XYZ file of C-alpha atoms in Angstrom:
714
model
C 28.056 67.156 26.511
C 24.768 67.139 25.019
C 21.294 66.576 26.696
C 19.071 64.009 25.989
C 15.586 64.940 26.458
C 12.232 63.752 27.752
C 10.072 64.193 24.530
C 13.710 62.223 22.912
C 12.743 59.141 25.623
C 8.896 59.071 24.774
C 9.293 58.678 21.161
C 11.747 55.473 21.369
C 9.313 53.819 23.950
C 6.682 54.534 22.027
C 8.052 53.209 18.253
C 9.444 50.155 20.275
C 6.011 49.772 21.890
C 4.606 49.884 18.525
C 6.988 47.671 16.758
C 6.950 44.749 19.322
C 3.202 45.225 20.038
C 2.375 43.253 16.986
C 3.616 40.042 17.859
C 2.543 39.871 21.696
C -0.906 39.186 20.901
C -0.474 36.049 19.715
C 2.608 34.983 21.935
C 0.548 35.559 25.032
C -2.617 33.962 23.858
C -0.644 30.874 23.626
C 0.603 30.620 26.705
C -1.309 32.178 29.455
C -5.149 31.193 30.638
C -6.579 32.032 34.119
C -9.528 29.525 33.501
C -13.533 29.714 33.021
C -15.831 28.917 36.398
C -18.752 26.782 35.799
C -21.360 26.883 38.484
C -24.173 23.927 38.720
C -26.947 22.947 41.044
C -25.587 19.675 42.541
C -27.298 16.719 44.158
C -29.885 14.232 42.471
C -32.931 16.942 41.789
C -35.578 15.019 43.642
C -36.670 16.598 46.893
C -39.883 15.402 48.801
C -42.084 18.078 50.852
C -45.057 17.490 52.291
C -48.699 19.500 51.989
C -50.300 21.955 54.014
C -46.399 22.881 55.883
C -43.329 24.769 55.027
C -40.179 22.858 53.887
C -36.889 23.450 53.676
C -35.135 22.307 51.021
C -31.104 22.212 51.369
C -30.158 23.286 47.503
C -26.041 22.793 47.043
C -24.475 25.275 44.719
C -21.198 24.447 42.485
C -18.398 25.711 40.963
C -16.672 22.841 38.980
C -14.873 25.281 36.896
C -10.822 26.108 36.892
C -11.746 29.824 38.255
C -13.395 31.467 40.719
C -17.133 32.657 40.599
C -17.967 35.749 41.612
C -21.493 37.708 42.591
C -23.437 34.148 42.200
C -26.990 35.064 41.947
C -29.367 32.107 42.509
C -33.205 32.596 41.258
C -36.023 29.951 41.657
C -39.010 29.767 39.424
C -41.842 27.310 39.247
C -43.212 27.505 34.881
C -46.687 26.258 36.626
C -49.700 28.907 35.478
C -51.243 29.023 39.762
C -48.931 26.396 41.017
C -50.093 25.178 44.670
C -46.844 26.514 46.607
C -44.311 29.492 47.521
C -40.858 29.724 47.054
C -38.199 32.013 48.357
C -34.518 31.621 49.942
C -33.826 32.145 53.044
C -30.438 34.117 52.992
C -31.437 35.387 49.954
C -31.045 34.900 46.105
C -27.322 36.181 46.522
C -24.627 33.561 46.723
C -21.713 35.610 47.213
C -18.556 34.138 45.456
C -17.421 30.278 44.648
C -13.412 29.057 44.631
C -12.482 26.225 42.371
C -14.957 23.064 43.565
C -16.535 25.476 45.648
C -19.988 24.559 47.451
C -22.655 26.345 49.149
C -25.607 24.842 50.701
C -28.858 27.603 50.069
C -32.507 26.870 51.885
C -35.319 26.859 49.559
C -38.672 27.133 51.624
C -41.539 25.802 49.695
C -44.854 26.886 51.164
C -47.275 23.868 50.051
C -50.230 26.195 50.513
C -52.515 25.024 47.937
C -54.194 21.676 46.865
C -51.763 20.053 43.960
C -53.628 17.858 41.327
C -50.152 16.053 40.028
C -47.435 13.801 41.934
C -44.176 16.059 41.006
C -43.844 20.158 40.262
C -40.462 21.164 38.069
C -38.690 24.359 39.605
C -36.058 26.006 37.801
C -33.235 27.308 39.442
C -30.960 29.991 37.228
C -28.497 31.505 38.234
C -25.397 34.528 36.882
C -22.024 34.942 37.619
C -18.760 36.449 36.779
C -15.545 35.466 36.566
C -12.439 37.348 38.005
C -11.914 39.428 34.693
C -15.732 40.369 34.762
C -17.015 38.305 32.351
C -20.661 37.639 32.700
C -22.168 34.291 33.012
C -25.390 32.042 32.776
C -27.037 29.388 33.380
C -30.302 26.867 34.807
C -31.079 23.512 36.092
C -34.335 22.012 36.799
C -34.930 20.342 40.074
C -38.585 18.633 41.556
C -40.352 18.884 44.540
C -42.189 15.417 45.119
C -45.335 15.119 47.511
C -45.698 12.897 50.251
C -48.256 10.772 50.720
C -49.681 11.879 47.033
C -50.353 8.105 45.771
C -51.486 7.311 48.908
C -54.835 6.925 49.944
C -56.079 7.479 53.717
C -57.609 4.110 55.166
C -59.860 3.601 57.487
C -61.908 1.215 59.607
C -65.540 1.401 60.696
C -65.202 -0.329 64.176
C -67.453 -1.195 67.258
C -70.668 -1.179 64.939
C -73.861 -2.027 66.752
C -77.604 -2.228 66.718
C -79.165 -1.448 70.134
C -81.425 -4.052 71.059
C -79.387 -6.848 68.193
C -82.952 -7.405 66.612
C -85.251 -5.248 65.915
C -89.437 -6.526 65.765
C -91.737 -4.865 63.275
C -93.032 -1.500 64.002
C -90.523 -0.853 66.849
C -86.960 1.351 66.797
C -83.407 1.225 68.015
C -79.089 3.150 67.773
C -77.031 2.062 65.207
C -74.131 3.565 66.405
C -70.008 3.316 65.528
C -66.816 4.812 65.312
C -64.472 5.273 62.285
C -60.770 5.302 62.989
C -58.048 6.558 60.668
C -55.733 3.338 60.581
C -53.523 5.222 57.892
C -50.336 7.262 57.364
C -52.113 10.434 56.254
C -54.320 12.836 57.926
C -58.840 13.088 57.470
C -60.085 16.053 57.026
C -63.588 17.053 56.641
C -64.753 13.223 57.719
C -69.064 12.798 57.230
C -70.590 9.480 57.909
C -73.916 9.168 55.895
C -76.756 6.974 56.543
C -78.405 6.292 53.120
C -81.016 3.475 51.793
C -83.209 3.845 54.655
C -86.930 3.633 53.420
C -85.990 1.061 50.313
C -86.583 -2.151 53.002
C -88.763 -0.790 55.876
C -86.029 0.738 57.779
C -85.995 4.713 58.616
C -84.734 7.225 60.726
C -86.863 7.783 63.721
C -85.456 11.074 64.085
C -82.405 13.911 63.718
C -79.971 13.746 60.666
C -79.322 11.378 58.612
C -75.650 12.555 58.812
C -72.253 12.883 61.099
C -70.059 15.207 60.664
C -66.931 14.091 62.241
C -64.143 16.989 61.204
C -60.678 16.381 61.302
C -59.391 12.672 62.554
C -55.444 12.573 63.090
C -54.035 9.392 62.756
C -55.285 6.734 64.743
C -57.765 9.017 66.223
C -61.728 7.396 66.302
C -64.992 9.808 65.899
C -68.170 8.534 66.765
C -71.523 8.540 65.210
C -75.313 6.962 66.116
C -78.193 7.162 64.283
C -81.917 6.284 65.488
C -83.868 4.064 63.278
C -87.394 2.658 63.034
C -88.869 -0.336 61.085
C -91.958 -0.676 59.752
C -94.964 -2.411 61.780
C -95.749 -4.839 58.154
C -92.027 -6.090 57.680
C -91.684 -9.250 57.017
C -88.685 -10.813 59.127
C -85.100 -11.092 57.873
C -82.009 -8.620 57.828
C -82.449 -5.526 56.473
C -79.193 -3.684 54.780
C -78.231 0.381 55.652
C -75.634 1.791 53.678
C -72.488 3.705 55.992
C -71.053 5.491 53.643
C -68.060 8.332 54.731
C -66.927 10.846 52.905
C -63.179 12.984 53.633
C -60.607 14.701 51.758
C -56.813 13.624 52.186
C -54.075 16.413 53.264
C -53.787 17.381 49.214
C -57.468 17.844 49.028
C -58.443 15.107 46.646
C -62.356 13.753 48.279
C -62.837 10.004 48.807
C -66.605 8.537 49.305
C -66.603 5.005 50.590
C -69.363 2.727 51.360
C -70.464 -0.179 53.025
C -73.045 -2.183 54.092
C -74.637 -3.033 57.918
C -77.603 -5.932 57.853
C -80.006 -5.273 60.507
C -82.347 -7.916 61.816
C -86.258 -7.778 62.042
C -87.663 -10.280 64.151
C -91.358 -11.056 63.412
C -91.778 -12.403 66.758
C -93.622 -9.266 68.089
C -94.744 -7.483 64.830
C -98.306 -6.263 64.964
C -100.434 -5.565 61.201
C -104.122 -5.179 59.834
C -105.356 -7.389 58.025
C -107.947 -6.782 55.211
C -110.657 -9.525 54.074
C -114.028 -8.936 52.330
C -116.870 -10.977 53.917
C -120.915 -11.074 53.489
C -121.139 -10.608 49.623
C -124.089 -10.785 48.236
C -123.663 -11.481 43.982
C -126.814 -10.692 41.813
C -128.918 -13.671 41.757
C -131.303 -14.256 38.684
C -130.346 -12.804 35.125
C -129.868 -9.467 33.868
C -130.776 -8.184 30.149
C -128.146 -5.714 28.599
C -128.126 -2.384 30.082
C -130.178 -3.378 33.266
C -127.907 -2.517 36.377
C -127.263 -5.100 38.816
C -125.625 -4.317 42.679
C -122.807 -5.909 44.199
C -122.855 -5.634 48.102
C -119.794 -6.836 50.741
C -118.302 -5.974 53.958
C -114.429 -4.464 54.492
C -113.502 -5.834 57.787
C -109.873 -5.446 59.377
C -108.950 -8.727 61.189
C -105.586 -7.451 62.450
C -103.954 -5.971 65.575
C -103.667 -2.317 64.238
C -105.372 -0.216 61.750
C -105.538 -0.042 58.286
C -104.717 2.644 56.119
C -104.612 4.080 52.505
C -107.135 1.686 51.973
C -108.251 1.082 48.301
C -110.562 -0.876 46.519
C -110.983 -1.377 42.644
C -114.277 -3.252 41.022
C -114.110 -3.941 37.080
C -115.155 -6.775 35.039
C -112.903 -9.551 33.316
C -114.367 -8.393 30.070
C -114.454 -4.507 30.044
C -116.618 -4.717 26.464
C -119.706 -6.987 28.247
C -119.549 -5.691 31.384
C -119.271 -1.751 32.908
C -119.629 -0.460 36.113
C -122.374 2.278 36.496
C -120.799 3.885 40.069
C -117.505 4.487 40.693
C -115.566 1.652 40.313
C -113.074 3.082 42.713
C -112.860 3.507 46.612
C -110.754 4.670 49.073
C -110.828 4.743 53.204
C -108.097 6.580 54.372
C -108.459 4.070 57.783
C -110.204 0.583 59.439
C -109.418 -0.027 63.468
C -108.588 -3.590 63.995
C -112.084 -5.272 64.336
C -114.149 -2.675 62.365
C -116.032 -3.300 59.273
C -117.454 -0.820 56.411
C -120.477 -1.890 53.753
C -119.460 -0.954 50.563
C -122.111 -1.158 46.870
C -120.701 -1.688 43.336
C -123.265 -1.118 40.634
C -122.397 -2.707 37.264
C -124.449 -3.747 33.850
C -124.549 -5.909 30.968
C -123.381 -4.168 27.152
C -125.243 -5.233 23.951
C -121.523 -6.811 23.433
C -122.325 -9.233 25.985
C -123.302 -12.660 25.216
C -125.521 -14.661 27.026
C -123.756 -16.609 29.917
C -122.069 -15.645 33.597
C -119.040 -13.047 33.830
C -116.995 -11.947 36.986
C -116.743 -8.669 38.526
C -112.926 -8.833 40.315
C -112.699 -6.716 43.177
C -108.627 -5.566 44.108
C -107.949 -4.484 47.577
C -104.651 -2.659 48.312
C -103.741 -1.083 51.717
C -100.592 -0.778 54.542
C -100.211 -1.251 57.997
C -98.907 2.176 58.137
C -95.705 1.313 56.965
C -94.042 1.136 53.117
C -95.166 -2.373 52.439
C -98.266 -2.769 50.390
C -101.114 -6.068 50.994
C -102.587 -6.999 48.393
C -105.704 -9.434 47.641
C -108.285 -9.985 45.027
C -111.803 -11.351 45.036
C -113.915 -12.522 42.258
C -117.940 -12.172 42.129
C -120.142 -13.736 38.615
C -123.195 -12.301 37.321
C -125.441 -14.144 34.320
C -125.745 -11.325 31.385
C -128.819 -12.719 28.746
C -128.877 -11.156 25.367
C -130.421 -13.297 22.666
C -129.497 -11.079 19.561
C -125.951 -11.704 20.122
C -126.158 -14.885 20.638
C -127.866 -15.049 16.905
C -125.124 -12.651 15.271
C -122.663 -15.057 16.585
C -124.524 -18.375 15.303
C -124.299 -16.857 11.728
C -120.495 -16.131 11.718
C -119.967 -19.153 12.748
C -121.501 -21.017 9.859
C -120.194 -18.388 7.947
C -116.560 -19.288 8.847
C -117.055 -22.365 9.673
C -115.578 -23.933 6.179
C -112.859 -20.906 5.889
C -109.416 -22.719 6.409
C -106.013 -20.607 7.386
C -102.590 -20.542 7.018
C -99.969 -19.109 9.338
C -96.582 -19.083 10.476
C -96.543 -20.511 13.889
C -93.039 -20.254 14.520
C -89.743 -18.685 12.621
C -86.073 -18.218 13.186
C -83.515 -16.420 11.984
C -79.743 -17.947 12.411
C -78.004 -16.265 13.306
C -80.645 -14.206 15.258
C -78.811 -10.739 13.961
C -78.112 -10.375 10.337
C -75.244 -8.429 8.911
C -75.630 -6.918 5.539
C -73.855 -8.055 2.492
C -74.084 -11.661 4.555
C -76.059 -14.625 4.229
C -78.592 -15.798 6.768
C -81.116 -19.102 7.218
C -84.721 -18.465 8.008
C -86.450 -21.554 9.422
C -90.110 -21.351 9.043
C -93.228 -23.673 10.515
C -96.294 -23.501 8.633
C -99.636 -24.405 9.999
C -103.434 -24.783 9.168
C -105.465 -23.852 12.003
C -108.586 -25.277 10.894
C -109.353 -28.458 12.928
C -111.350 -30.351 10.686
C -110.325 -29.401 6.505
C -107.395 -29.032 4.947
C -105.817 -27.292 2.308
C -103.727 -27.674 -0.658
C -101.902 -26.494 -3.573
C -100.357 -23.970 -1.766
C -98.052 -21.478 -2.934
C -95.556 -19.506 -1.112
C -93.611 -16.362 -1.874
C -91.887 -13.055 0.068
C -91.825 -9.674 -0.911
C -89.765 -6.925 0.984
C -89.526 -3.343 -0.518
C -87.692 -0.752 1.549
C -90.127 2.470 1.478
C -88.403 5.879 1.115
C -89.919 9.521 1.127
C -89.748 9.535 -2.491
C -91.824 7.312 -4.266
C -89.499 7.653 -7.492
C -86.544 6.108 -5.077
C -87.754 2.619 -4.212
C -84.923 0.256 -3.626
C -85.387 -2.933 -4.604
C -85.598 -6.404 -2.503
C -83.756 -6.270 0.776
C -83.388 -10.360 0.957
C -82.964 -12.489 -1.776
C -83.003 -15.890 -1.844
C -79.900 -18.192 -2.721
C -79.780 -21.171 -5.374
C -83.114 -20.654 -5.467
C -86.561 -18.881 -7.105
C -88.750 -16.739 -4.458
C -91.615 -19.041 -4.785
C -92.468 -22.283 -2.794
C -94.384 -24.773 -3.328
C -96.377 -27.577 -0.813
C -98.809 -30.270 -2.044
C -100.895 -29.870 1.454
C -101.368 -29.236 5.106
C -103.895 -31.679 6.872
C -106.146 -30.155 9.228
C -104.073 -29.084 12.787
C -100.667 -30.038 10.602
C -97.570 -27.999 10.462
C -95.182 -27.956 7.805
C -91.053 -26.875 8.143
C -89.175 -24.731 5.294
C -86.020 -23.876 5.498
C -84.651 -20.967 3.483
C -81.280 -19.234 2.975
C -82.025 -15.421 2.138
C -78.971 -13.023 1.241
C -79.179 -9.234 3.018
C -77.902 -6.550 0.278
C -74.770 -4.909 1.350
C -76.760 -1.697 1.265
C -79.129 -1.994 3.903
C -79.766 0.611 6.376
C -79.628 -0.769 10.007
C -82.961 -1.381 11.181
C -85.729 -4.229 11.561
C -87.178 -5.117 7.934
C -91.120 -6.493 7.703
C -90.613 -9.434 5.998
C -94.142 -10.436 4.083
C -94.828 -14.261 3.565
C -97.654 -14.596 1.348
C -99.699 -17.674 0.256
C -102.406 -18.621 -1.860
C -103.880 -22.125 -1.695
C -107.642 -23.976 -1.921
C -109.410 -26.030 0.236
C -111.314 -29.478 -0.620
C -113.769 -28.110 -2.349
C -111.318 -25.866 -4.335
C -111.801 -22.340 -2.930
C -109.617 -20.635 -3.376
C -107.962 -18.346 -0.229
C -105.234 -15.982 0.218
C -102.984 -14.840 3.152
C -100.656 -13.151 4.526
C -98.221 -13.120 7.319
C -95.631 -10.586 8.592
C -92.024 -11.386 9.804
C -89.472 -9.012 11.706
C -86.255 -9.764 10.764
C -83.080 -7.415 12.607
C -80.248 -6.506 10.517
C -77.227 -4.825 11.197
C -74.566 -3.200 9.668
C -70.889 -3.783 9.892
C -69.358 -0.629 11.774
C -65.685 0.161 11.346
C -63.473 2.943 13.091
C -59.855 2.551 11.911
C -57.002 4.544 13.439
C -53.762 5.011 11.639
C -50.424 3.451 13.312
C -48.951 5.566 15.829
C -45.532 4.416 18.065
C -44.728 4.546 21.568
C -41.251 5.443 22.793
C -39.692 2.670 24.407
C -37.895 4.316 26.576
C -38.817 7.813 28.923
C -37.566 9.443 31.344
C -40.138 10.310 34.769
C -41.992 13.111 34.724
C -41.232 13.455 31.054
C -44.190 14.467 28.853
C -45.394 11.909 25.830
C -48.295 13.295 23.431
C -49.554 10.373 21.247
C -51.473 11.922 17.743
C -53.067 10.249 15.383
C -55.750 10.252 12.762
C -59.064 8.162 13.160
C -61.754 7.075 10.178
C -65.339 6.145 9.544
C -64.957 3.282 7.337
C -68.529 2.118 7.915
C -71.460 2.418 5.893
C -73.427 3.265 9.197
C -72.961 6.282 11.486
C -70.401 5.933 15.281
C -72.779 6.878 18.320
C -70.640 8.685 21.104
C -67.396 8.421 19.761
C -65.058 8.673 22.562
C -61.197 8.303 23.143
C -59.440 7.913 26.320
C -55.770 7.495 28.375
C -55.854 3.978 30.425
C -52.856 3.571 32.761
C -50.405 4.668 35.847
C -49.845 8.345 34.304
C -50.846 12.299 34.840
C -53.174 13.293 31.774
C -54.858 16.759 32.220
C -57.678 15.569 29.768
C -58.123 11.685 30.019
C -61.093 11.548 28.491
C -62.244 13.122 25.343
C -65.461 12.920 23.649
C -65.917 13.458 19.961
C -69.710 12.602 19.383
C -71.267 11.186 16.546
C -69.361 10.377 13.461
C -71.123 9.787 9.789
C -69.697 7.120 7.385
C -66.954 8.950 5.693
C -65.892 10.977 7.925
C -62.816 11.827 9.537
C -60.597 13.432 12.630
C -57.226 13.897 14.349
C -56.720 12.695 18.351
C -53.970 14.327 20.249
C -53.182 13.767 23.665
C -50.268 14.214 26.020
C -49.753 12.701 29.709
C -46.397 12.358 32.209
C -45.600 8.933 33.368
C -44.911 9.220 37.208
C -43.517 5.613 38.723
C -40.207 4.066 37.691
C -40.405 0.918 35.610
C -42.635 -0.891 33.329
C -45.808 1.373 32.675
C -48.961 0.028 30.717
C -50.492 2.381 29.223
C -53.544 2.088 26.530
C -55.559 4.654 24.036
C -58.669 3.374 24.070
C -61.596 4.149 21.084
C -65.096 3.259 22.218
C -68.506 4.200 20.419
C -71.768 2.755 19.811
C -73.477 0.588 16.526
C -77.188 1.616 15.273
C -77.942 -1.197 17.965
C -77.072 0.827 20.618
C -74.343 -1.687 21.544
C -70.561 -0.377 23.098
C -67.990 -1.509 21.175
C -63.678 -1.006 21.884
C -60.720 -0.822 20.600
C -57.646 -0.518 22.525
C -53.952 0.140 21.465
C -51.942 -1.435 24.466
C -48.206 -0.228 24.838
C -45.894 -0.449 28.255
C -43.684 2.343 28.665
C -39.819 1.689 30.022
C -39.958 4.736 32.581
C -35.859 5.517 33.783
C -34.866 7.647 36.482
C -34.924 11.450 35.232
C -30.855 12.512 33.837
C -29.692 15.373 35.588
C -27.404 17.760 32.756
C -23.711 18.591 33.070
C -20.934 20.926 31.951
C -21.923 22.706 28.883
C -25.215 20.760 29.322
C -26.118 22.994 32.140
C -26.677 25.684 30.809
C -23.689 28.074 31.577
C -23.045 30.347 28.828
C -20.050 31.568 27.530
C -18.714 35.629 29.191
C -21.549 38.204 27.306
C -19.402 41.300 27.581
C -16.000 42.610 29.836
C -12.498 42.031 29.255
C -11.076 39.066 27.428
C -8.308 36.970 27.206
C -6.907 38.315 24.118
C -7.172 41.717 26.046
C -5.474 41.126 29.150
C -2.477 39.105 27.130
C -1.795 42.301 24.691
C -1.842 44.790 27.273
C 0.829 42.864 30.037
C 3.086 42.270 26.786
C 3.531 46.053 26.123
C 3.865 46.807 30.061
C 6.960 44.471 29.950
C 7.692 45.326 26.645
C 8.288 49.371 27.897
C 9.853 48.337 30.818
C 12.875 46.781 28.473
C 12.957 49.791 26.917
C 13.558 51.723 29.676
C 15.450 49.637 31.031
C 18.172 49.546 28.199
C 18.106 53.383 27.535
C 18.826 53.960 31.523
C 21.737 51.642 30.754
C 23.579 53.675 27.616
C 22.775 56.766 29.367
C 25.340 55.262 31.748
C 28.079 53.565 29.699
C 27.975 55.900 26.794
C 25.777 59.442 27.295
C 27.052 61.147 24.113
C 26.975 58.241 21.581
C 23.848 56.724 22.755
C 22.112 60.310 23.063
C 23.936 61.200 19.285
C 22.381 57.540 18.517
C 19.071 58.326 19.466
C 18.316 61.510 18.042
C 20.684 64.118 15.571
C 17.907 66.117 15.611
C 17.920 67.001 18.578
C 21.406 67.188 18.639
C 21.475 69.889 16.440
C 19.351 71.382 18.304
C 21.414 71.943 21.458
C 24.551 72.554 19.371
C 22.499 75.801 18.061
C 21.848 76.641 22.155
C 25.247 76.464 22.887
C 26.369 78.643 20.584
C 23.878 81.240 21.341
C 25.118 80.652 24.887
C 28.820 82.111 23.716
C 27.479 84.664 22.009
C 25.960 85.800 24.838
C 29.025 85.641 26.731
C 30.862 87.489 24.362
C 28.942 90.885 24.159
C 28.779 90.544 28.378
C 31.582 93.180 29.736
C 34.516 91.399 31.773
């Protein structure tokens, strides 16, 4: 009997494994699949939180794959540089394992401890996990925390406003009291009541501060305030407003300022005031020559019931070139008691410019009754001045100029009033002969205007050009005190600078005796240039998801001929925008620039949004250009499946390797089973068929044993 060694068995099994293993992977890969886990964050993705408190959010993590998810780890992170909140999980970040369709609820703590500046913030939830064979996966979802009450303004009510007494008399005092009630659904922080506009109408504080700190007002809570007030002694009867200003902050740290006017009734029955009069005035008698001094004396008397304060007396001649003061022309009196009087003396003299006539001297008195109201009145005195020399000069001048008629432009009207460069306009003139006795004839009129520049060689041509006529106009005659109307049609050159031009109207004419005269009249014509700011066309998306940023960009150009001042772009609408207004400044003609802005819609539905450009032209008028759009804002969609960000296994055993290993084990088992069965049926034949080389080695060993037996002694 031949023996089969373990070496032979091992060789046989190895050979069968190598031969059979080549085809096993393909078969195993087609027939076996252990599944793939797929983790995601379930729910609508929007969670409401409150400011200044710790919020607990229930986050559901679900496995919608067809295999178990092991070692699930979830992390929360905000993309804000300095978020107004802190994040942490109550049970840590390790979720553990999730079975097929398994769900686990996590407690995410959001501690709102800052000053939020927008209604919602995105939070990224990233997760990693493994399948049963060790394959690694990762993904992420985004949820949004929405601040409760961010868009709601705290409401308030001024209640029980009362003035004690109800009506004040001039020069008396009272107390204004009231309450502020928080009628909204948010707490009011740092509430403060301020009293404004106290001195403009003669009502002021009689003591204390002009503001009252109310502190924090909870929902439904009230805060009291009171202010002591006083009225001026010289106030007239009537209702006078004082402004009650309320300042506070909401739970988000946003500041508010509201004002409301309260009217205080001031009666006139009990009021007392001062009354200054001038009495016993002594005017200069006789006639005074040039440089001859003359005094004017009077008494300043207080006929009122209270003292007059801050009295100022000013004396001056109505013709300051003919009569001048020789003493101080202004005198001050600090106070004048009721029933008291004070003597006043002012000295004047006539000048060589005075004619022989009576000149008036004016006395102006200003005073108060101790309040803010200033009372003013005037009184006059007269003096006779004689100056024969001046009289002769005036007579000779009258004779010289008696027969000289003059032509003037008594009225002119531009239609339109502001003339645009490059356009025509009507100029209506009324010409008048100012002489009362003599007429004028053979009248020639022509217009001149040449714009002067800094260089003598750079003078431009006429700014105004007649339309369908020459630049010269003729009139037969104008009678004494007569007028002639003339309508001119003029054109403004397109390159005229925006400013007021002086148009010169020249006259050449004769009187009845044939004497020739010339005259000039100056007219102001306001010219403006058309301003043009062109913006490239840009498109807005018809539909956008809530909280999804929208970017708008376009180029703009100054295509006009004048500079644009204070150019500004701004965004209007119910959207969040980090920079609603962008100040550009001035733009020269032909200049261009680029504008880009990003905003985020917060509300769902149709949201109007406008891009507004404003600038000022050369006259200072503000011009506005608008681009109005309506965004259709929809709810944000939550990603699912592959779109959740799940990634395929990154490393570890693959399904192909697993199936190949199982196939090899099966084949090895089958080979061992066949070998044992063959040994039981025909050990010799099976051994011979397996390995002839081993058989020869065994026979040689038997022969050597026989030889040994023969050599042994019996």
